[in-house]
Each structure stands twice: as structure tokens, then as C-alpha cells.
Amino acid sequence: MLSGIPSIVHQPAHIPPAPLRLTSHQSYRNTSSTSSSTSNSNNSSVHSVTPLTWDPIFSANSPNDLPDRTSSLLHSTPWALTASCIGITRTYRFKTFKAAWDFMSLVAAECQKQRHHPSWHNLYNEVSIEWTTHRPRGLSEKDVLMAEFCDRVAGEVGALPVQENSGNATDGTTNSSKGAAGECSGIRSGAAATTAGARGDRIV
């Protein structure tokens, strides 16, 4: 070392950690538990990060009782939360094509009254149906109202009990599409894949 010239000490550059990327509709919260970092010379505490559970995304200005009604519907019936968390879906099976068509005709008439329409698909004696709202975006009171109406009408027309169609791959009670590859695992999951791309009407 030359006299008068300070020595140069090489230290590794500090690279900040990459930012936490959240998936669609996902949020996180810090828990109260902490752990000491043995690699940190300052012995600072590191908060553990826990993902929140998934919940339905409701339309703006929804009534206060809508979350409870939705929870009751999803827990007590085959209706399931969609992967986007903004809709509900299920599949009905009937004894004949005519019964399935009668069901759709009755639902269509009520749709005209409510000015709210579903995305649905008919395959012989099966009807897959999804309710969601686009304006304002989210799960709305009309979606739950029409889901409840569908259940009543299906019973009147003669829909097969759930245990008789539990083996069907498109049945709303199955978990074949649980969370749509992990995107959403809400109050209840599992829905017919044939009802993707739902379309809702404006609520007035």
C-alpha cells in the first residue's frame, strides 16, 4: 500500500428484494406473529405474510344483507362461486329434454320481468347457468334473486335430486373446476366449465 493512499475495501452491493406480486383480486395481511431473522445483523423482526380467504366481489351499492344471503345460498345449495368471484353458477339435470326446456322458458320469462339475463348452456336434459352483473360489476342482488328463483322453478319442473346426478362432470356440486386453477377458492368452489364468459345486464 502506498503511503497516503487509503486502502479500498470491496463489499457486496445490497440488492433490495423483489416486490410482492399479487394475483387478481388477491390481498394479504400481516399477522401478529413475528420471527427473528438470524441472517440480519440488526436482529430486526420480520412479519409473516398470510393470504386472505377469497370472498365474493359484490356490485356497488348492494344491500347490507346480500353477503349473508349469498353465504346461505352457497352453503345450502349446489350454487358455487365462479373463478372470477363476481358470479355464481350451477348445473341442473332433468329427466327429459322437454323438462329442461320448460325450465329455461320459465326462467326466460322471469328474466324479462327482472331485466336481467344469465349466461347458460343446454345439453339435452342438462342446463348450466351462471349469474353475474357487469354494470355495476360484481355479484348483485338480482343475481342471488334469480338463483333462488331458478331453484324454485327447477323443483316445480322436476329437476333430478343432487345425489342422482353427482357423477356428472359438469354438475355444479363437483369440484372439477375448483378455483379455476387456483384463482379463487371462496365460500364454495366447483362450477360447470361450460358457463364461462357470463354476461350480466345493467341494474336500474
PDB file of C-alpha atoms in Angstrom:
ATOM      1  CA  MET A   1       0.000   0.000   0.000  1.00  0.00           C
ATOM      2  CA  LEU A   2       1.354   3.376  -0.999  1.00  0.00           C
ATOM      3  CA  SER A   3       1.752   5.984   1.693  1.00  0.00           C
ATOM      4  CA  GLY A   4      -1.125   8.465   1.821  1.00  0.00           C
ATOM      5  CA  ILE A   5      -3.476   6.410  -0.365  1.00  0.00           C
ATOM      6  CA  PRO A   6      -6.328   4.761   1.580  1.00  0.00           C
ATOM      7  CA  SER A   7      -6.997   1.094   1.028  1.00  0.00           C
ATOM      8  CA  ILE A   8     -10.125   0.080  -0.917  1.00  0.00           C
ATOM      9  CA  VAL A   9     -12.402  -2.436   0.769  1.00  0.00           C
ATOM     10  CA  HIS A  10     -14.711  -4.303  -1.624  1.00  0.00           C
ATOM     11  CA  GLN A  11     -18.193  -5.027  -0.207  1.00  0.00           C
ATOM     12  CA  PRO A  12     -21.066  -6.836  -1.953  1.00  0.00           C
ATOM     13  CA  ALA A  13     -23.716  -4.466  -3.264  1.00  0.00           C
ATOM     14  CA  HIS A  14     -27.049  -4.560  -1.413  1.00  0.00           C
ATOM     15  CA  ILE A  15     -29.825  -5.706  -3.742  1.00  0.00           C
ATOM     16  CA  PRO A  16     -33.349  -4.960  -2.443  1.00  0.00           C
ATOM     17  CA  PRO A  17     -35.867  -7.838  -2.533  1.00  0.00           C
ATOM     18  CA  ALA A  18     -38.292  -8.056  -5.439  1.00  0.00           C
ATOM     19  CA  PRO A  19     -41.753  -6.573  -4.787  1.00  0.00           C
ATOM     20  CA  LEU A  20     -44.545  -8.957  -3.798  1.00  0.00           C
ATOM     21  CA  ARG A  21     -46.788  -9.567  -6.783  1.00  0.00           C
ATOM     22  CA  LEU A  22     -50.431 -10.269  -6.063  1.00  0.00           C
ATOM     23  CA  THR A  23     -52.689 -12.236  -8.327  1.00  0.00           C
ATOM     24  CA  SER A  24     -56.067 -10.909  -9.451  1.00  0.00           C
ATOM     25  CA  HIS A  25     -58.351  -9.995  -6.523  1.00  0.00           C
ATOM     26  CA  GLN A  26     -55.751 -11.274  -4.034  1.00  0.00           C
ATOM     27  CA  SER A  27     -54.798  -9.399  -0.906  1.00  0.00           C
ATOM     28  CA  TYR A  28     -52.530 -10.019   2.021  1.00  0.00           C
ATOM     29  CA  ARG A  29     -52.366  -9.030   5.638  1.00  0.00           C
ATOM     30  CA  ASN A  30     -49.624  -9.039   8.269  1.00  0.00           C
ATOM     31  CA  THR A  31     -50.210 -11.399  11.162  1.00  0.00           C
ATOM     32  CA  SER A  32     -49.343 -10.566  14.730  1.00  0.00           C
ATOM     33  CA  SER A  33     -46.732 -13.296  14.905  1.00  0.00           C
ATOM     34  CA  THR A  34     -43.126 -12.299  14.221  1.00  0.00           C
ATOM     35  CA  SER A  35     -39.884 -14.180  13.757  1.00  0.00           C
ATOM     36  CA  SER A  36     -36.299 -13.063  14.315  1.00  0.00           C
ATOM     37  CA  SER A  37     -34.055 -13.043  11.280  1.00  0.00           C
ATOM     38  CA  THR A  38     -30.783 -14.790  12.097  1.00  0.00           C
ATOM     39  CA  SER A  39     -29.196 -13.505   8.916  1.00  0.00           C
ATOM     40  CA  ASN A  40     -29.961  -9.884   9.723  1.00  0.00           C
ATOM     41  CA  SER A  41     -27.215  -8.257  11.732  1.00  0.00           C
ATOM     42  CA  ASN A  42     -29.679  -5.724  13.153  1.00  0.00           C
ATOM     43  CA  ASN A  43     -31.900  -8.510  14.583  1.00  0.00           C
ATOM     44  CA  SER A  44     -34.997  -6.805  13.176  1.00  0.00           C
ATOM     45  CA  SER A  45     -38.355  -8.607  13.258  1.00  0.00           C
ATOM     46  CA  VAL A  46     -39.858  -9.993  10.076  1.00  0.00           C
ATOM     47  CA  HIS A  47     -43.669 -10.107   9.856  1.00  0.00           C
ATOM     48  CA  SER A  48     -45.121 -13.259   8.364  1.00  0.00           C
ATOM     49  CA  VAL A  49     -47.496 -12.748   5.443  1.00  0.00           C
ATOM     50  CA  THR A  50     -50.711 -14.764   5.243  1.00  0.00           C
ATOM     51  CA  PRO A  51     -53.117 -14.750   2.257  1.00  0.00           C
ATOM     52  CA  LEU A  52     -56.689 -13.747   2.988  1.00  0.00           C
ATOM     53  CA  THR A  53     -59.567 -16.066   2.167  1.00  0.00           C
ATOM     54  CA  TRP A  54     -61.455 -15.442  -1.066  1.00  0.00           C
ATOM     55  CA  ASP A  55     -64.855 -13.801  -0.883  1.00  0.00           C
ATOM     56  CA  PRO A  56     -67.484 -12.819  -3.457  1.00  0.00           C
ATOM     57  CA  ILE A  57     -66.980  -9.416  -5.050  1.00  0.00           C
ATOM     58  CA  PHE A  58     -70.302  -7.598  -4.789  1.00  0.00           C
ATOM     59  CA  SER A  59     -71.667  -4.839  -7.011  1.00  0.00           C
ATOM     60  CA  ALA A  60     -71.540  -1.288  -5.766  1.00  0.00           C
ATOM     61  CA  ASN A  61     -74.435  -0.156  -3.575  1.00  0.00           C
ATOM     62  CA  SER A  62     -75.510  -3.714  -2.760  1.00  0.00           C
ATOM     63  CA  PRO A  63     -77.886  -4.142   0.217  1.00  0.00           C
ATOM     64  CA  ASN A  64     -76.336  -4.930   3.580  1.00  0.00           C
ATOM     65  CA  ASP A  65     -77.948  -8.364   3.802  1.00  0.00           C
ATOM     66  CA  LEU A  66     -76.574  -9.576   0.445  1.00  0.00           C
ATOM     67  CA  PRO A  67     -73.399 -11.200   1.887  1.00  0.00           C
ATOM     68  CA  ASP A  68     -75.489 -13.257   4.321  1.00  0.00           C
ATOM     69  CA  ARG A  69     -77.947 -14.292   1.598  1.00  0.00           C
ATOM     70  CA  THR A  70     -75.077 -15.263  -0.676  1.00  0.00           C
ATOM     71  CA  SER A  71     -73.342 -17.244   2.049  1.00  0.00           C
ATOM     72  CA  SER A  72     -76.560 -19.110   2.817  1.00  0.00           C
ATOM     73  CA  LEU A  73     -77.101 -19.897  -0.865  1.00  0.00           C
ATOM     74  CA  LEU A  74     -73.561 -21.193  -1.379  1.00  0.00           C
ATOM     75  CA  HIS A  75     -73.548 -23.301   1.773  1.00  0.00           C
ATOM     76  CA  SER A  76     -77.008 -24.853   1.486  1.00  0.00           C
ATOM     77  CA  THR A  77     -77.372 -25.423  -2.278  1.00  0.00           C
ATOM     78  CA  PRO A  78     -75.214 -26.606  -5.216  1.00  0.00           C
ATOM     79  CA  TRP A  79     -74.647 -22.996  -6.307  1.00  0.00           C
ATOM     80  CA  ALA A  80     -70.919 -22.210  -6.473  1.00  0.00           C
ATOM     81  CA  LEU A  81     -68.816 -19.079  -6.632  1.00  0.00           C
ATOM     82  CA  THR A  82     -67.196 -18.588 -10.049  1.00  0.00           C
ATOM     83  CA  ALA A  83     -63.442 -18.317 -10.543  1.00  0.00           C
ATOM     84  CA  SER A  84     -63.722 -14.554 -11.039  1.00  0.00           C
ATOM     85  CA  CYS A  85     -65.515 -14.205  -7.673  1.00  0.00           C
ATOM     86  CA  ILE A  86     -68.148 -11.987  -9.311  1.00  0.00           C
ATOM     87  CA  GLY A  87     -70.741 -14.626 -10.171  1.00  0.00           C
ATOM     88  CA  ILE A  88     -72.476 -17.830  -9.100  1.00  0.00           C
ATOM     89  CA  THR A  89     -73.139 -20.954 -11.143  1.00  0.00           C
ATOM     90  CA  ARG A  90     -74.691 -24.411 -11.041  1.00  0.00           C
ATOM     91  CA  THR A  91     -75.966 -27.171 -13.332  1.00  0.00           C
ATOM     92  CA  TYR A  92     -79.449 -28.717 -13.280  1.00  0.00           C
ATOM     93  CA  ARG A  93     -80.412 -32.094 -14.710  1.00  0.00           C
ATOM     94  CA  PHE A  94     -83.922 -33.140 -15.686  1.00  0.00           C
ATOM     95  CA  LYS A  95     -85.487 -36.413 -16.785  1.00  0.00           C
ATOM     96  CA  THR A  96     -86.162 -35.224 -20.324  1.00  0.00           C
ATOM     97  CA  PHE A  97     -85.177 -32.533 -22.780  1.00  0.00           C
ATOM     98  CA  LYS A  98     -88.720 -31.150 -22.637  1.00  0.00           C
ATOM     99  CA  ALA A  99     -88.465 -30.658 -18.873  1.00  0.00           C
ATOM    100  CA  ALA A 100     -85.153 -28.848 -19.319  1.00  0.00           C
ATOM    101  CA  TRP A 101     -86.714 -26.639 -21.996  1.00  0.00           C
ATOM    102  CA  ASP A 102     -89.731 -25.889 -19.804  1.00  0.00           C
ATOM    103  CA  PHE A 103     -87.361 -24.807 -17.044  1.00  0.00           C
ATOM    104  CA  MET A 104     -85.497 -22.469 -19.381  1.00  0.00           C
ATOM    105  CA  SER A 105     -88.750 -20.998 -20.683  1.00  0.00           C
ATOM    106  CA  LEU A 106     -89.937 -20.167 -17.168  1.00  0.00           C
ATOM    107  CA  VAL A 107     -86.593 -18.620 -16.268  1.00  0.00           C
ATOM    108  CA  ALA A 108     -86.566 -16.632 -19.520  1.00  0.00           C
ATOM    109  CA  ALA A 109     -89.979 -15.156 -18.704  1.00  0.00           C
ATOM    110  CA  GLU A 110     -88.745 -14.029 -15.289  1.00  0.00           C
ATOM    111  CA  CYS A 111     -85.610 -12.592 -16.898  1.00  0.00           C
ATOM    112  CA  GLN A 112     -87.804 -10.305 -18.982  1.00  0.00           C
ATOM    113  CA  LYS A 113     -89.560  -9.077 -15.851  1.00  0.00           C
ATOM    114  CA  GLN A 114     -86.342  -8.503 -13.935  1.00  0.00           C
ATOM    115  CA  ARG A 115     -84.450  -7.158 -16.970  1.00  0.00           C
ATOM    116  CA  HIS A 116     -81.552  -9.394 -16.033  1.00  0.00           C
ATOM    117  CA  HIS A 117     -80.237 -12.303 -18.082  1.00  0.00           C
ATOM    118  CA  PRO A 118     -77.817 -15.175 -17.449  1.00  0.00           C
ATOM    119  CA  SER A 119     -75.155 -16.971 -19.375  1.00  0.00           C
ATOM    120  CA  TRP A 120     -76.414 -20.510 -19.821  1.00  0.00           C
ATOM    121  CA  HIS A 121     -75.941 -23.671 -21.837  1.00  0.00           C
ATOM    122  CA  ASN A 122     -78.338 -26.515 -22.613  1.00  0.00           C
ATOM    123  CA  LEU A 123     -77.179 -30.031 -23.486  1.00  0.00           C
ATOM    124  CA  TYR A 124     -80.175 -32.347 -23.840  1.00  0.00           C
ATOM    125  CA  ASN A 125     -81.501 -32.692 -20.279  1.00  0.00           C
ATOM    126  CA  GLU A 126     -78.840 -30.510 -18.628  1.00  0.00           C
ATOM    127  CA  VAL A 127     -78.887 -26.758 -18.077  1.00  0.00           C
ATOM    128  CA  SER A 128     -75.786 -24.961 -16.819  1.00  0.00           C
ATOM    129  CA  ILE A 129     -76.444 -21.408 -15.707  1.00  0.00           C
ATOM    130  CA  GLU A 130     -74.344 -18.527 -14.397  1.00  0.00           C
ATOM    131  CA  TRP A 131     -75.458 -15.244 -12.891  1.00  0.00           C
ATOM    132  CA  THR A 132     -73.267 -12.153 -12.712  1.00  0.00           C
ATOM    133  CA  THR A 133     -73.594  -8.417 -13.245  1.00  0.00           C
ATOM    134  CA  HIS A 134     -71.357  -6.221 -15.372  1.00  0.00           C
ATOM    135  CA  ARG A 135     -72.796  -2.763 -14.638  1.00  0.00           C
ATOM    136  CA  PRO A 136     -72.057  -2.219 -11.851  1.00  0.00           C
ATOM    137  CA  ARG A 137     -69.538  -5.050 -11.945  1.00  0.00           C
ATOM    138  CA  GLY A 138     -69.823  -7.772  -9.329  1.00  0.00           C
ATOM    139  CA  LEU A 139     -72.326 -10.119  -7.751  1.00  0.00           C
ATOM    140  CA  SER A 140     -75.606  -8.256  -7.327  1.00  0.00           C
ATOM    141  CA  GLU A 141     -78.879  -8.728  -5.500  1.00  0.00           C
ATOM    142  CA  LYS A 142     -80.557  -9.659  -8.788  1.00  0.00           C
ATOM    143  CA  ASP A 143     -78.057 -12.470  -9.322  1.00  0.00           C
ATOM    144  CA  VAL A 144     -78.935 -14.027  -5.973  1.00  0.00           C
ATOM    145  CA  LEU A 145     -82.638 -13.350  -6.512  1.00  0.00           C
ATOM    146  CA  MET A 146     -82.602 -15.125  -9.870  1.00  0.00           C
ATOM    147  CA  ALA A 147     -80.573 -18.026  -8.471  1.00  0.00           C
ATOM    148  CA  GLU A 148     -83.221 -18.510  -5.794  1.00  0.00           C
ATOM    149  CA  PHE A 149     -85.928 -18.293  -8.463  1.00  0.00           C
ATOM    150  CA  CYS A 150     -84.157 -20.937 -10.563  1.00  0.00           C
ATOM    151  CA  ASP A 151     -84.091 -23.332  -7.628  1.00  0.00           C
ATOM    152  CA  ARG A 152     -87.820 -22.919  -7.024  1.00  0.00           C
ATOM    153  CA  VAL A 153     -88.752 -23.376 -10.676  1.00  0.00           C
ATOM    154  CA  ALA A 154     -86.410 -26.337 -11.111  1.00  0.00           C
ATOM    155  CA  GLY A 155     -88.164 -28.079  -8.243  1.00  0.00           C
ATOM    156  CA  GLU A 156     -91.555 -27.433  -9.808  1.00  0.00           C
ATOM    157  CA  VAL A 157     -90.453 -28.749 -13.205  1.00  0.00           C
ATOM    158  CA  GLY A 158     -88.912 -31.864 -11.699  1.00  0.00           C
ATOM    159  CA  ALA A 159     -85.154 -31.417 -11.559  1.00  0.00           C
ATOM    160  CA  LEU A 160     -83.312 -34.555 -10.521  1.00  0.00           C
ATOM    161  CA  PRO A 161     -82.034 -34.570  -6.938  1.00  0.00           C
ATOM    162  CA  VAL A 162     -78.377 -33.761  -6.499  1.00  0.00           C
ATOM    163  CA  GLN A 163     -77.450 -37.289  -5.415  1.00  0.00           C
ATOM    164  CA  GLU A 164     -78.799 -38.648  -8.697  1.00  0.00           C
ATOM    165  CA  ASN A 165     -76.522 -36.501 -10.835  1.00  0.00           C
ATOM    166  CA  SER A 166     -73.448 -36.241  -8.600  1.00  0.00           C
ATOM    167  CA  GLY A 167     -71.426 -38.333 -11.010  1.00  0.00           C
ATOM    168  CA  ASN A 168     -71.837 -35.884 -13.874  1.00  0.00           C
ATOM    169  CA  ALA A 169     -68.674 -33.967 -14.726  1.00  0.00           C
ATOM    170  CA  THR A 170     -70.494 -30.701 -15.276  1.00  0.00           C
ATOM    171  CA  ASP A 171     -72.568 -30.782 -12.101  1.00  0.00           C
ATOM    172  CA  GLY A 172     -72.283 -27.654 -10.011  1.00  0.00           C
ATOM    173  CA  THR A 173     -71.717 -29.741  -6.890  1.00  0.00           C
ATOM    174  CA  THR A 174     -68.439 -31.180  -8.106  1.00  0.00           C
ATOM    175  CA  ASN A 175     -65.014 -29.675  -7.513  1.00  0.00           C
ATOM    176  CA  SER A 176     -63.669 -30.289 -11.017  1.00  0.00           C
ATOM    177  CA  SER A 177     -63.086 -26.584 -11.626  1.00  0.00           C
ATOM    178  CA  LYS A 178     -62.264 -25.651  -8.056  1.00  0.00           C
ATOM    179  CA  GLY A 179     -60.961 -22.137  -8.020  1.00  0.00           C
ATOM    180  CA  ALA A 180     -60.282 -22.179 -11.765  1.00  0.00           C
ATOM    181  CA  ALA A 181     -56.696 -23.370 -11.435  1.00  0.00           C
ATOM    182  CA  GLY A 182     -56.367 -21.751  -8.048  1.00  0.00           C
ATOM    183  CA  GLU A 183     -57.549 -18.250  -8.888  1.00  0.00           C
ATOM    184  CA  CYS A 184     -60.449 -18.264  -6.480  1.00  0.00           C
ATOM    185  CA  SER A 185     -61.398 -20.641  -3.686  1.00  0.00           C
ATOM    186  CA  GLY A 186     -64.185 -18.808  -1.963  1.00  0.00           C
ATOM    187  CA  ILE A 187     -67.141 -19.712   0.227  1.00  0.00           C
ATOM    188  CA  ARG A 188     -67.801 -22.659  -2.032  1.00  0.00           C
ATOM    189  CA  SER A 189     -65.994 -23.723  -5.177  1.00  0.00           C
ATOM    190  CA  GLY A 190     -66.578 -26.011  -8.132  1.00  0.00           C
ATOM    191  CA  ALA A 191     -68.609 -24.975 -11.172  1.00  0.00           C
ATOM    192  CA  ALA A 192     -69.547 -26.019 -14.668  1.00  0.00           C
ATOM    193  CA  ALA A 193     -66.814 -25.004 -17.089  1.00  0.00           C
ATOM    194  CA  THR A 194     -69.353 -24.607 -19.882  1.00  0.00           C
ATOM    195  CA  THR A 195     -70.693 -21.376 -18.380  1.00  0.00           C
ATOM    196  CA  ALA A 196     -67.518 -19.315 -18.726  1.00  0.00           C
ATOM    197  CA  GLY A 197     -67.877 -15.791 -20.077  1.00  0.00           C
ATOM    198  CA  ALA A 198     -71.036 -14.768 -18.260  1.00  0.00           C
ATOM    199  CA  ARG A 199     -72.982 -11.747 -19.315  1.00  0.00           C
ATOM    200  CA  GLY A 200     -74.999  -9.535 -16.986  1.00  0.00           C
ATOM    201  CA  ASP A 201     -77.370  -6.644 -17.529  1.00  0.00           C
ATOM    202  CA  ARG A 202     -77.354  -3.211 -16.042  1.00  0.00           C
ATOM    203  CA  ILE A 203     -79.299  -2.855 -12.814  1.00  0.00           C
ATOM    204  CA  VAL A 204     -81.684   0.090 -12.841  1.00  0.00           C
TER     205      VAL A 204
END
